[in-house]
Coordinates of C-alpha atoms and ligand atoms in Angstrom, one line a residue:
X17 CA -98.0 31.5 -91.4
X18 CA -95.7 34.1 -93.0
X19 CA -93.4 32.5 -95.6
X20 CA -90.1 32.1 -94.8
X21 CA -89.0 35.3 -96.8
X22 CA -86.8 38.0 -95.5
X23 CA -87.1 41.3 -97.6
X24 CA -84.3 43.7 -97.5
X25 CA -85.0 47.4 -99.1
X26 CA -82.3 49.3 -100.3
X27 CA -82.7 53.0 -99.2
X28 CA -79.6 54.4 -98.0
X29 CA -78.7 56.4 -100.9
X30 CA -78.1 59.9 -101.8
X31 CA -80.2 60.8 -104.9
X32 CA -78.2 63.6 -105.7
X33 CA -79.8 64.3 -108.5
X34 CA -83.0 64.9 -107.3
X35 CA -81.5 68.4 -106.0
X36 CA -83.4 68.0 -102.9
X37 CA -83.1 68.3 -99.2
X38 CA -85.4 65.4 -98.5
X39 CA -84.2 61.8 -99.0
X40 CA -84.7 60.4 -102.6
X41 CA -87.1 57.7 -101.6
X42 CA -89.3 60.2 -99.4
X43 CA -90.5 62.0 -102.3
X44 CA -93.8 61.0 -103.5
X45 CA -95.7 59.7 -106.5
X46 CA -99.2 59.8 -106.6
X47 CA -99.3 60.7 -103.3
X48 CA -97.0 58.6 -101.0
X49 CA -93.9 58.3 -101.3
X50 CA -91.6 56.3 -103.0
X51 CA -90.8 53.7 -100.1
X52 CA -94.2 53.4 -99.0
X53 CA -95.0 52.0 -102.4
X54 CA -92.3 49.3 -101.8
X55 CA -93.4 48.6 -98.4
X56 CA -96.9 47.8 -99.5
X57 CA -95.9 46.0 -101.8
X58 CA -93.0 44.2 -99.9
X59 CA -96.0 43.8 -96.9
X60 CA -98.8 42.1 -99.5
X61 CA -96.2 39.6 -99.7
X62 CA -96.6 38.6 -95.9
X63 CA -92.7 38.1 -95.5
X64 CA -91.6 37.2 -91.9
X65 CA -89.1 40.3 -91.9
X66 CA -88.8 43.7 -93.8
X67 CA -85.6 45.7 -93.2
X68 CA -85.0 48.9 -94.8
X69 CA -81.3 50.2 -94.9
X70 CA -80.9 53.8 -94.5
X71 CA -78.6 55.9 -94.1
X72 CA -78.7 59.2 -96.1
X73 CA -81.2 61.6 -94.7
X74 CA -80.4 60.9 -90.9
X75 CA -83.5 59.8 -89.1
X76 CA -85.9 61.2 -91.7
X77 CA -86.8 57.9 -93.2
X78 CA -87.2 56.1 -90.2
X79 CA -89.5 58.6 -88.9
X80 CA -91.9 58.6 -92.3
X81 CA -92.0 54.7 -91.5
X82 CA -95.2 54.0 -89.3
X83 CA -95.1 50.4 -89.5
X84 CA -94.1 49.0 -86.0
X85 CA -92.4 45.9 -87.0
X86 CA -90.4 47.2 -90.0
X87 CA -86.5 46.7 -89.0
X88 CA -85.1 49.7 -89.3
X89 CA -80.8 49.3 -90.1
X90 CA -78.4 51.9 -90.5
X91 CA -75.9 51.8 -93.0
X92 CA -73.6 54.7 -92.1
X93 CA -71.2 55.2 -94.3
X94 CA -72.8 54.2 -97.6
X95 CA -70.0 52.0 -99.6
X96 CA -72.1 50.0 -102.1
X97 CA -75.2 47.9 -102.5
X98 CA -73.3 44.6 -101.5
X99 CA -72.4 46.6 -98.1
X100 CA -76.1 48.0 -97.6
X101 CA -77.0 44.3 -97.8
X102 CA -73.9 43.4 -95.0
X103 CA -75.7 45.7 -92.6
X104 CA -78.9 44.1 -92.3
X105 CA -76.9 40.1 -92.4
X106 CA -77.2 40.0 -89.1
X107 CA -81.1 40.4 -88.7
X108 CA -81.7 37.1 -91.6
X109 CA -83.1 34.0 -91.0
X110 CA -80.6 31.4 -92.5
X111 CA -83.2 29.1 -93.2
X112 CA -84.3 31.8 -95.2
X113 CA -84.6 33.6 -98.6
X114 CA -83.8 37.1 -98.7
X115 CA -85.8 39.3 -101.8
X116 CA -83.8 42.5 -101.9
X117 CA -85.9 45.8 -103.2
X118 CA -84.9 49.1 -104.3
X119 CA -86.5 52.0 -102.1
X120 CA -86.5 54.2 -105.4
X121 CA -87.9 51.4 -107.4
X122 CA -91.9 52.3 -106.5
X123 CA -93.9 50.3 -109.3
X124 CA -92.6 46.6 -108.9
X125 CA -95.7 44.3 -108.5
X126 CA -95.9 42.0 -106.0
X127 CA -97.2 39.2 -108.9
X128 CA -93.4 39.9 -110.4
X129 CA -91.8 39.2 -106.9
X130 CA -93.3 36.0 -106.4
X131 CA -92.2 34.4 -109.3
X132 CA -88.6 35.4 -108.2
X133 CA -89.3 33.8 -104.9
X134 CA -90.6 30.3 -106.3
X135 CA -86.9 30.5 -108.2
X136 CA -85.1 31.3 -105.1
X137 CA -87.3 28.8 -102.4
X138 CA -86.2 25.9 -104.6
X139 CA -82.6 26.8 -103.8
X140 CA -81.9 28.9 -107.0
X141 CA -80.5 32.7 -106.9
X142 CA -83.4 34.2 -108.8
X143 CA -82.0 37.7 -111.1
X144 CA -84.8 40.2 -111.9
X145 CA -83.0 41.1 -115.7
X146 CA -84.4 43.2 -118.2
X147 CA -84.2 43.7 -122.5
X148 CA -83.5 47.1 -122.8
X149 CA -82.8 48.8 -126.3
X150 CA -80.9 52.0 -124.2
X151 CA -79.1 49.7 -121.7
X152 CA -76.9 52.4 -120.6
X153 CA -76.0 53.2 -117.1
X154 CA -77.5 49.6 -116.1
X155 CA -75.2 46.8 -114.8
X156 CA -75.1 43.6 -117.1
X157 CA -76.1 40.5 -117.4
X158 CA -72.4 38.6 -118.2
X159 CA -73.7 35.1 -119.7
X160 CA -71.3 31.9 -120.3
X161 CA -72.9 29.1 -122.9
X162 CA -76.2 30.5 -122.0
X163 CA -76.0 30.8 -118.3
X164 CA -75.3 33.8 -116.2
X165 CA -71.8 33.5 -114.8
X166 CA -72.0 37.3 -113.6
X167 CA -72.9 41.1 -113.7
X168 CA -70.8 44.1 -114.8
X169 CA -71.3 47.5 -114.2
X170 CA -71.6 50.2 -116.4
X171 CA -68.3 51.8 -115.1
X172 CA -66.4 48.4 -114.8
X173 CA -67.2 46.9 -118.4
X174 CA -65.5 46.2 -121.6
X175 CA -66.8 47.8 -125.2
X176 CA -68.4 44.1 -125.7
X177 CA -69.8 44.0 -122.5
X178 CA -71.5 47.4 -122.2
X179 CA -73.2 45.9 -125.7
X180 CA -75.5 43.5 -123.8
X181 CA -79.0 44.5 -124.0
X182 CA -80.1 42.3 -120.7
X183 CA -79.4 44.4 -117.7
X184 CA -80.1 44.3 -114.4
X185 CA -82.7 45.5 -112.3
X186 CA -81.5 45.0 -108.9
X187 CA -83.7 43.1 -107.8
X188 CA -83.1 39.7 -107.0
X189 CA -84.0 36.8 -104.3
X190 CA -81.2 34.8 -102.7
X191 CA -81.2 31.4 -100.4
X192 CA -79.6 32.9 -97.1
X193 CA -77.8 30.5 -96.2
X194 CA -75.1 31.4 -98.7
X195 CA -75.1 34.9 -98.0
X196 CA -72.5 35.2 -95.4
X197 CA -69.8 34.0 -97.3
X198 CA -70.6 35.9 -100.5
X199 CA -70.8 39.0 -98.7
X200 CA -67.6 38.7 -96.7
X201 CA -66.0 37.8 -100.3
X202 CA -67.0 41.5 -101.7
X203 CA -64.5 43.7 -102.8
X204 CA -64.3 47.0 -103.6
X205 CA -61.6 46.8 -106.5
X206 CA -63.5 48.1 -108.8
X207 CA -64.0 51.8 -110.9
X208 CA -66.2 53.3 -107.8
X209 CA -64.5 52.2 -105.0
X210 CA -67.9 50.5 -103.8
X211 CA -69.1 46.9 -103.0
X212 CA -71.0 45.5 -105.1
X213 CA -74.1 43.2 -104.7
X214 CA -74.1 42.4 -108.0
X215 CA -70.3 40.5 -107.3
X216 CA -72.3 38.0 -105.4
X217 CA -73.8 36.4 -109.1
X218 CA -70.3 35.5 -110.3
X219 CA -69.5 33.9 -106.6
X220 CA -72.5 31.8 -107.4
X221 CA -71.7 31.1 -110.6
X222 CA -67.9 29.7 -109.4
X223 CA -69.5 27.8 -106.8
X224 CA -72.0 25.9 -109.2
X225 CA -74.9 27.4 -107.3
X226 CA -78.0 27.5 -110.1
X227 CA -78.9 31.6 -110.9
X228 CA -81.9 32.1 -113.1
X229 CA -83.4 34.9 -114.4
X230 CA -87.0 36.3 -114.2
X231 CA -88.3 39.4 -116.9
X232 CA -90.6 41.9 -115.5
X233 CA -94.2 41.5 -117.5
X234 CA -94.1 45.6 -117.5
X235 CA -91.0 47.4 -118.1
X236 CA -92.2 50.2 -115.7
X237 CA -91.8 47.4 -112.8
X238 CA -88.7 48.4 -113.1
X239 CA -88.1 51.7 -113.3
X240 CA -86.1 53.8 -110.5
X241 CA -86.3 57.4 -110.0
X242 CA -83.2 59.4 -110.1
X243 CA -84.3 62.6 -110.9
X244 CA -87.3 64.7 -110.5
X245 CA -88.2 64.4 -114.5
X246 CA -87.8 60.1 -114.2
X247 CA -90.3 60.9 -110.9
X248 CA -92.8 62.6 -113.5
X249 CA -92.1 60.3 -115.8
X250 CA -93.1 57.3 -113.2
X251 CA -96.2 59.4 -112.2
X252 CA -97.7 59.4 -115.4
X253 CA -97.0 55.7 -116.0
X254 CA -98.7 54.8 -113.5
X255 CA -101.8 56.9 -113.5
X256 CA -102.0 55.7 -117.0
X257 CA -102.1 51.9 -115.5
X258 CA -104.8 53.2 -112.8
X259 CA -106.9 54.5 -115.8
X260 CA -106.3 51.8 -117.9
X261 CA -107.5 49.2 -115.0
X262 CA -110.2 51.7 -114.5
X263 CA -111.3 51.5 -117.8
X264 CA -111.4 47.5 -118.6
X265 CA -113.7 47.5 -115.2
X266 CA -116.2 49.5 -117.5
X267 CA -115.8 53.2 -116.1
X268 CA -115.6 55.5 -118.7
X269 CA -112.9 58.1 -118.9
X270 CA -113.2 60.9 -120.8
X271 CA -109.5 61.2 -121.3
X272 CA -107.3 58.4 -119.4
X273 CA -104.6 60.4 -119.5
X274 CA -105.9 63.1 -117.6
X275 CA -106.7 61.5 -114.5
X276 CA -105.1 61.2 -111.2
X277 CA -105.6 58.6 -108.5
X278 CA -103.4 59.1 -105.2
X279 CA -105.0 56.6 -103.4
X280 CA -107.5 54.2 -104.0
X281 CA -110.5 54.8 -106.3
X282 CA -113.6 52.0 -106.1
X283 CA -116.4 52.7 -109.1
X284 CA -119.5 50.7 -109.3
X285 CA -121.1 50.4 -113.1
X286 CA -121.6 52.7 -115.6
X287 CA -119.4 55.7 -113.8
X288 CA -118.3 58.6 -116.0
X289 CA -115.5 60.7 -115.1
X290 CA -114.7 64.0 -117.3
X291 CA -111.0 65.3 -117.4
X292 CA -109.0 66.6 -114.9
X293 CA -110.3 64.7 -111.8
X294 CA -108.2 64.1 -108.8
X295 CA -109.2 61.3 -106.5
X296 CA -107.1 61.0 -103.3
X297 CA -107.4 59.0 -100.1
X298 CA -110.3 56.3 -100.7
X299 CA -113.5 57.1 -103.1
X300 CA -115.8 55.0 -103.6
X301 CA -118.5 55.8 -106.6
X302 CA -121.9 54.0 -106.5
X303 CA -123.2 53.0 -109.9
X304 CA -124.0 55.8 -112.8
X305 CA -122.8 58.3 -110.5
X306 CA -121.0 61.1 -113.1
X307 CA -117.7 63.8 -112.1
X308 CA -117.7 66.5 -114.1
X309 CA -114.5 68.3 -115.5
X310 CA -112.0 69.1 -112.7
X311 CA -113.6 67.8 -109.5
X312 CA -111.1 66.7 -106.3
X313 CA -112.7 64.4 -104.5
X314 CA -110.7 62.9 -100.9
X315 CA -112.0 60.5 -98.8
X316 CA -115.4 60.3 -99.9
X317 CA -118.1 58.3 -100.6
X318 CA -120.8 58.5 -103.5
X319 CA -123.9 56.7 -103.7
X320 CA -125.7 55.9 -107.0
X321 CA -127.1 58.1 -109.4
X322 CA -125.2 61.6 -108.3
X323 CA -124.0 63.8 -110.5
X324 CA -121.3 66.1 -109.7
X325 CA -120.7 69.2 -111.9
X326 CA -117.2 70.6 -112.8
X327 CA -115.2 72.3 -110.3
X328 CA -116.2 70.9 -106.9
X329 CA -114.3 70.1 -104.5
X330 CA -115.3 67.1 -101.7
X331 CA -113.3 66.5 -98.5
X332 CA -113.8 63.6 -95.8
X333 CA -117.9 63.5 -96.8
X334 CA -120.6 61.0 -97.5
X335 CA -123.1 62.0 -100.6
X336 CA -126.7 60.0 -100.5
X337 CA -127.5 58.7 -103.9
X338 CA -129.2 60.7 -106.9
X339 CA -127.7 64.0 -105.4
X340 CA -126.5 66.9 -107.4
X341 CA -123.5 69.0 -106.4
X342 CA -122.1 71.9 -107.7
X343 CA -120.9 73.4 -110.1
X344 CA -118.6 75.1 -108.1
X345 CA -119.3 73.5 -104.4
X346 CA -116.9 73.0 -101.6
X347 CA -117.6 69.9 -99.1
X348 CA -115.7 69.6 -96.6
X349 CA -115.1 67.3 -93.6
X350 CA -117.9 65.8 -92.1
X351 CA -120.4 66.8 -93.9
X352 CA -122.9 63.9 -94.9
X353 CA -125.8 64.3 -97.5
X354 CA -128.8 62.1 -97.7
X355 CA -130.4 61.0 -100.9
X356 CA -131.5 63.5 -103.8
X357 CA -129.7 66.5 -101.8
X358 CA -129.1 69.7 -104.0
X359 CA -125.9 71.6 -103.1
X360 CA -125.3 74.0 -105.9
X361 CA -123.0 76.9 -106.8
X362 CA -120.8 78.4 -104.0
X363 CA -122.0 76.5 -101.3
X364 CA -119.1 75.3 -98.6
X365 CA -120.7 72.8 -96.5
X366 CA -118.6 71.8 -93.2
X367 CA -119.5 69.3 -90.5
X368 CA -123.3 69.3 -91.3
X369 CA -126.1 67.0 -92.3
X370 CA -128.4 67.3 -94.5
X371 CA -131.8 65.5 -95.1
X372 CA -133.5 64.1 -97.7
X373 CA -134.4 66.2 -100.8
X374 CA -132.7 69.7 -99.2
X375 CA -131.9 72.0 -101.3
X376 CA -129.2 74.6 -100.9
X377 CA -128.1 75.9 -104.2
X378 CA -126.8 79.0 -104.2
X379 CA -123.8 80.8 -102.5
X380 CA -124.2 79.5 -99.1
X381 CA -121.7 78.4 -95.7
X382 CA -123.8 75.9 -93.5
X383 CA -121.2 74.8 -91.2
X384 CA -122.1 72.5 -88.1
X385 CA -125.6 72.7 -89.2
X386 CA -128.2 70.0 -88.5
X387 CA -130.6 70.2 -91.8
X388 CA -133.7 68.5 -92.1
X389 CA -135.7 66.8 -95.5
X390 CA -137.1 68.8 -97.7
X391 CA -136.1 72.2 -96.3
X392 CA -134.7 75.0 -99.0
X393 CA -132.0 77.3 -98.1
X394 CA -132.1 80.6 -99.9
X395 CA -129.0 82.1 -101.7
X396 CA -126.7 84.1 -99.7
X397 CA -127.6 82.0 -96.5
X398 CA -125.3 81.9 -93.7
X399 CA -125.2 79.7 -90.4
X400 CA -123.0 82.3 -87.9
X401 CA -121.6 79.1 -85.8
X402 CA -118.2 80.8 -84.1
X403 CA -118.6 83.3 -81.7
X404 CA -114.8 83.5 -81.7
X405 CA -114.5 81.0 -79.3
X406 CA -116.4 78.5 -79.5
X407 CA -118.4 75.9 -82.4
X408 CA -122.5 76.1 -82.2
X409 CA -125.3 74.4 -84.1
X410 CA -127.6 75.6 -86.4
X411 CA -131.1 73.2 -86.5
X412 CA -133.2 73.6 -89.5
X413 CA -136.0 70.9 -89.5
X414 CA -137.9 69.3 -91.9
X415 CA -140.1 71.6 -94.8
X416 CA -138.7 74.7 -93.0
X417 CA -137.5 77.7 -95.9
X418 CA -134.9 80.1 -95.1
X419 CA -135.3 83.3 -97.1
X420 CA -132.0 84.6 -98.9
X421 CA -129.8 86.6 -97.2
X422 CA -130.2 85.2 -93.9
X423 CA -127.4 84.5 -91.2
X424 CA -128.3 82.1 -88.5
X425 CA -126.4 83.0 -85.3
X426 CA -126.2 79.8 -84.1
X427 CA -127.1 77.6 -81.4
X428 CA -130.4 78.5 -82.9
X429 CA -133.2 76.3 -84.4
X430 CA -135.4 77.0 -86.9
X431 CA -139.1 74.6 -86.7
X432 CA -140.5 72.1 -88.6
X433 CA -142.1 74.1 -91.5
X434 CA -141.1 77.2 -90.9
X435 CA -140.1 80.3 -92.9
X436 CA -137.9 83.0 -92.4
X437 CA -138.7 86.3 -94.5
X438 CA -135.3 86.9 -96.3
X439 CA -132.5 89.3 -95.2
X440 CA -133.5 88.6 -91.6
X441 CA -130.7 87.9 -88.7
X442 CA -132.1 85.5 -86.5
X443 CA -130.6 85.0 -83.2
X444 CA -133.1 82.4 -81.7
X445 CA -134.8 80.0 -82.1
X446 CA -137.7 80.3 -84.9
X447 CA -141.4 78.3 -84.4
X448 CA -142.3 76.0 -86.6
X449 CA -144.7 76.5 -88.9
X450 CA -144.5 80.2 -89.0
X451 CA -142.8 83.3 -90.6
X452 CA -140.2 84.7 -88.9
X453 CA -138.6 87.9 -89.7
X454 CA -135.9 90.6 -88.5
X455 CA -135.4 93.2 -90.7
X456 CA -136.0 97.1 -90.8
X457 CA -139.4 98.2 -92.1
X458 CA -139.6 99.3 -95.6
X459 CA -139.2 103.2 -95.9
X460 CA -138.8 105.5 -98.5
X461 CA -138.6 109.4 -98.0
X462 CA -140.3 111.4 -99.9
X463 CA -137.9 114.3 -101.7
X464 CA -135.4 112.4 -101.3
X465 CA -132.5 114.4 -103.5
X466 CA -129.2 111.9 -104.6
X467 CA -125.9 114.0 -103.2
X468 CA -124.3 115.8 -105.8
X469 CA -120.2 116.1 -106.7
X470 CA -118.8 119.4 -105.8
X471 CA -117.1 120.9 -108.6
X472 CA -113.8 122.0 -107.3
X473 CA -112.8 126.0 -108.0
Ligands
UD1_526 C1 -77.5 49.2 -109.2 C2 -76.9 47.9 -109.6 C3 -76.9 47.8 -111.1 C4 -78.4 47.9 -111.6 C5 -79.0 49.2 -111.1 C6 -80.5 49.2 -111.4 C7 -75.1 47.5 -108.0 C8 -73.6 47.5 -107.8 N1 -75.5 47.9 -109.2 O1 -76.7 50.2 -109.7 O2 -76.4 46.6 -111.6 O3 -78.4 47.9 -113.0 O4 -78.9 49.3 -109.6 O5 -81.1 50.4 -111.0 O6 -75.8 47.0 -107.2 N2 -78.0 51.9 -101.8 C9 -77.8 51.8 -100.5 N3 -76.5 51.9 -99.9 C10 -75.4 52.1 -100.7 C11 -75.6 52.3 -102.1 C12 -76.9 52.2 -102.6 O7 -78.7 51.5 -99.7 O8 -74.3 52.2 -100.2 C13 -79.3 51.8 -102.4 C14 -79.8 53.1 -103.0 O9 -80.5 53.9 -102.1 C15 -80.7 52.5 -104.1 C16 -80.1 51.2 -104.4 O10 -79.3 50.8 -103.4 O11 -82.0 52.4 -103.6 C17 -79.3 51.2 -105.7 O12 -78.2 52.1 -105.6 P1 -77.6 52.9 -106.8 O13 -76.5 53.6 -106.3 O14 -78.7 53.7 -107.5 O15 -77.1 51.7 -107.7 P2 -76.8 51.8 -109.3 O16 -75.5 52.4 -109.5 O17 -78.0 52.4 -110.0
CA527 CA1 -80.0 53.7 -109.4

């Protein structure tokens, strides 16, 4: 049963500031973008209803939204936060509470939120409100014998006013069933012409209606990006959080703050990760496996014991345990490695499998190959598998050695246990257990004289 929770984001703003043609909450941090992170967040909470008001941007933001049965509401033109809020009235349960997010607030946890909510599901309006030493350009928190009896804006508020240190965050959690009325009482008398949200506090207030207040437990909960240097500024915050969680789970991190997770990054024990690592999509690391310096690694999978020298690069690929990769290696889609593979230096793998104990270590493209245990590719190897049209296999089986220098012009098998001479072009298929080659025979003339340069007159 969902709760009975209604979540409203706030995204129909300009973001002038971020000097962009794309919408403000469209631009990403580590990796998705900024209303993505609220949605998740707003969607762990298992609310009955997520709206998101848009507005600036055209039909950008509803198009980046996948989710089926997010409400997508129009706020067209954009006169305040207390009008974004009018839009989506109509689509709120009155029996319910409405949480309302910011779409360019990305790093509010969903432990935060809930807190709010207990407030505001006992019948209390619930204020996320912050201490800030540098309140400026926050609205505040107006307090009466204690109690909040309203918030000002920046713009709107006295010398003594713009002194309070507890601001608010825009977030807050509100009973429906009072929201009508408070939103048809906006106005927009005030120094930006706008209506307010933040009016509804003091209509609460007046109307004895209890409003309490909840603090974030990080200040970077509450954070919003305005500007592209606020949006670096979030980044780094919270890859310093990934590392830091990283860290007290026991993985060690060379440097935590060079590390960058856009996505979701699962270690086992005992992993050690150098600087400069970029882990996108979902990873998972088996125990003791080790990255080296300045390794990307997307959607893959590590078994235990692997070590992975500096510079590779692994796309879409699952690596068998105790394997050894790179320096230098490119993996890319589809490519799957069984247990103590060796892939070495300038080897691009793509789409190929490769068996137990194979080693290919040296400047290499085996693409939609189909590699057996214990086989070793020479250096320099090739698999030939487009004919300009069309994809083709390359079959190596087990124990067979491919001398360096050799292209495979695939579909083409080479046999159990067999060996090709190196430098040789083989264009079909090679029996097991035997040596294959195609090359020219050895020659050397005899007399032979080296050309000489002409000297010019
Ligand atoms: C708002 C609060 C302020 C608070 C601050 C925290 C009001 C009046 N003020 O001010 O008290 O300290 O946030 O960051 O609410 N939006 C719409 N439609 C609109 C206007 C805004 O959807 O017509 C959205 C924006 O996209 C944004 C959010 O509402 O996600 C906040 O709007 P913004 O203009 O940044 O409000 P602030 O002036 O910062
Ligand atoms: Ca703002």
């Amino acid at each position: 049963m969902p709760l009975p929770i209604d979540i409203v984001i706030l995204a129909a703003g300009k973001g002038t500031r971020m000097h962009s043609d794309r919408p403000k909450v469209l631009h990403e941090l580590a990796g998705k973008s900024l209303l993505q992170h609220v949605l998740d967040t707003a969607m762990s909470l298992e609310p009955a209803k997520i709206c998101i008001v848009y507005g600036h941007g055209g039909d950008m933001i509803p198009r980046a939204v996948p989710q089926a049965d997010v409400q997508m509401v129009l706020q067209e033109p954009q006169l305040g936060t207390g009008h974004a809020l009018q839009q989506a009235m109509p689509r709120l349960d009155a029996g319910h509470v409405t949480l309302v997010l910011y779409g360019d607030v990305p790093l509010i946890r969903g432990e935060t939120l809930l807190s709010l909510l207990q407030m505001a599901l006992s019948g209390k309006v619930a204020l996320l409100t912050m201490l800030m030493d540098e309140p400026r350009g926050y609205g505040r928190i107006v307090r009466k014998n204690g109690k909040v009896a309203g918030i000002v804006e920046e713009k709107d508020a006295t010398p003594e006013q713009r002194a309070i240190h507890e601001v608010n965050t825009g977030i807050m959690a509100v009973p429906n069933r009072h929201l009508p009325a408070w939103l048809m009482a906006l106005k927009n008398d005030n120094a930006q012409g706008e209506f307010y949200l933040t009016d509804v506090i003091a209509l609460a207030a007046e109307q004895g209606v209890e409003i309490t207040t909840v603090q974030p437990a990080h200040h970077w909960e509450v954070l919003g990006v305005n500007s592209k240097s606020q949006l670096a500024q979030l980044e780094r915050l919270y890859q310093h959080e990934q590392a830091r969680r990283l860290t007290e789970r026991g993985v060690t991190l060379i440097d935590p703050g060079r590390l960058d997770v856009r996505g979701e990054l699962h270690c086992g024990r005992d992993v050690w990760i150098d600087v400069n690592c970029v882990f996108e999509g979902r990873v998972v690391l088996g125990d003791d496996v080790r990255v080296g310096a300045n390794c990307v690694l997307r959607d893959v999978e590590v078994a235990a014991g692997t070590l992975i020298e500096p510079f590779s690069l692994l796309e879409q690929a699952v690596i068998g345990a105790a394997c050894r990769i790179g320096p230098f290696a490119r993996i890319r889609p589809g490519t799957r490695l069984a247990d103590e593979v060796h892939i070495g230096n300038f080897v691009e793998l793509k789409n190929s499998q490769v068996g137990y104990n194979s080693k290919i270590n040296h400047l290499s493209y085996v693409g939609d190959a189909t590699v057996g245990a214990k086989v070793n590719i020479g250096a320099g190897t090739i698999t030939c598998n487009y004919d300009g049209a069309n994809k083709h296999r390359t079959v190596i089986e087990d124990g067979a050695f491919i001398g360096s220098d050799t292209q495979l012009v695939a579909p083409v098998t080479v046999g159990r246990g067999a060996t090709i001479g190196a430098g040789s072009t083989i264009t079909r298929d090679a029996p097991g257990g035997e040596l294959t080659l195609s090359r020219a025979r050895q020659t050397s003339i005899a007399g032979w004289q080296r050309p000489v340069k002409k000297i010019k007159e």
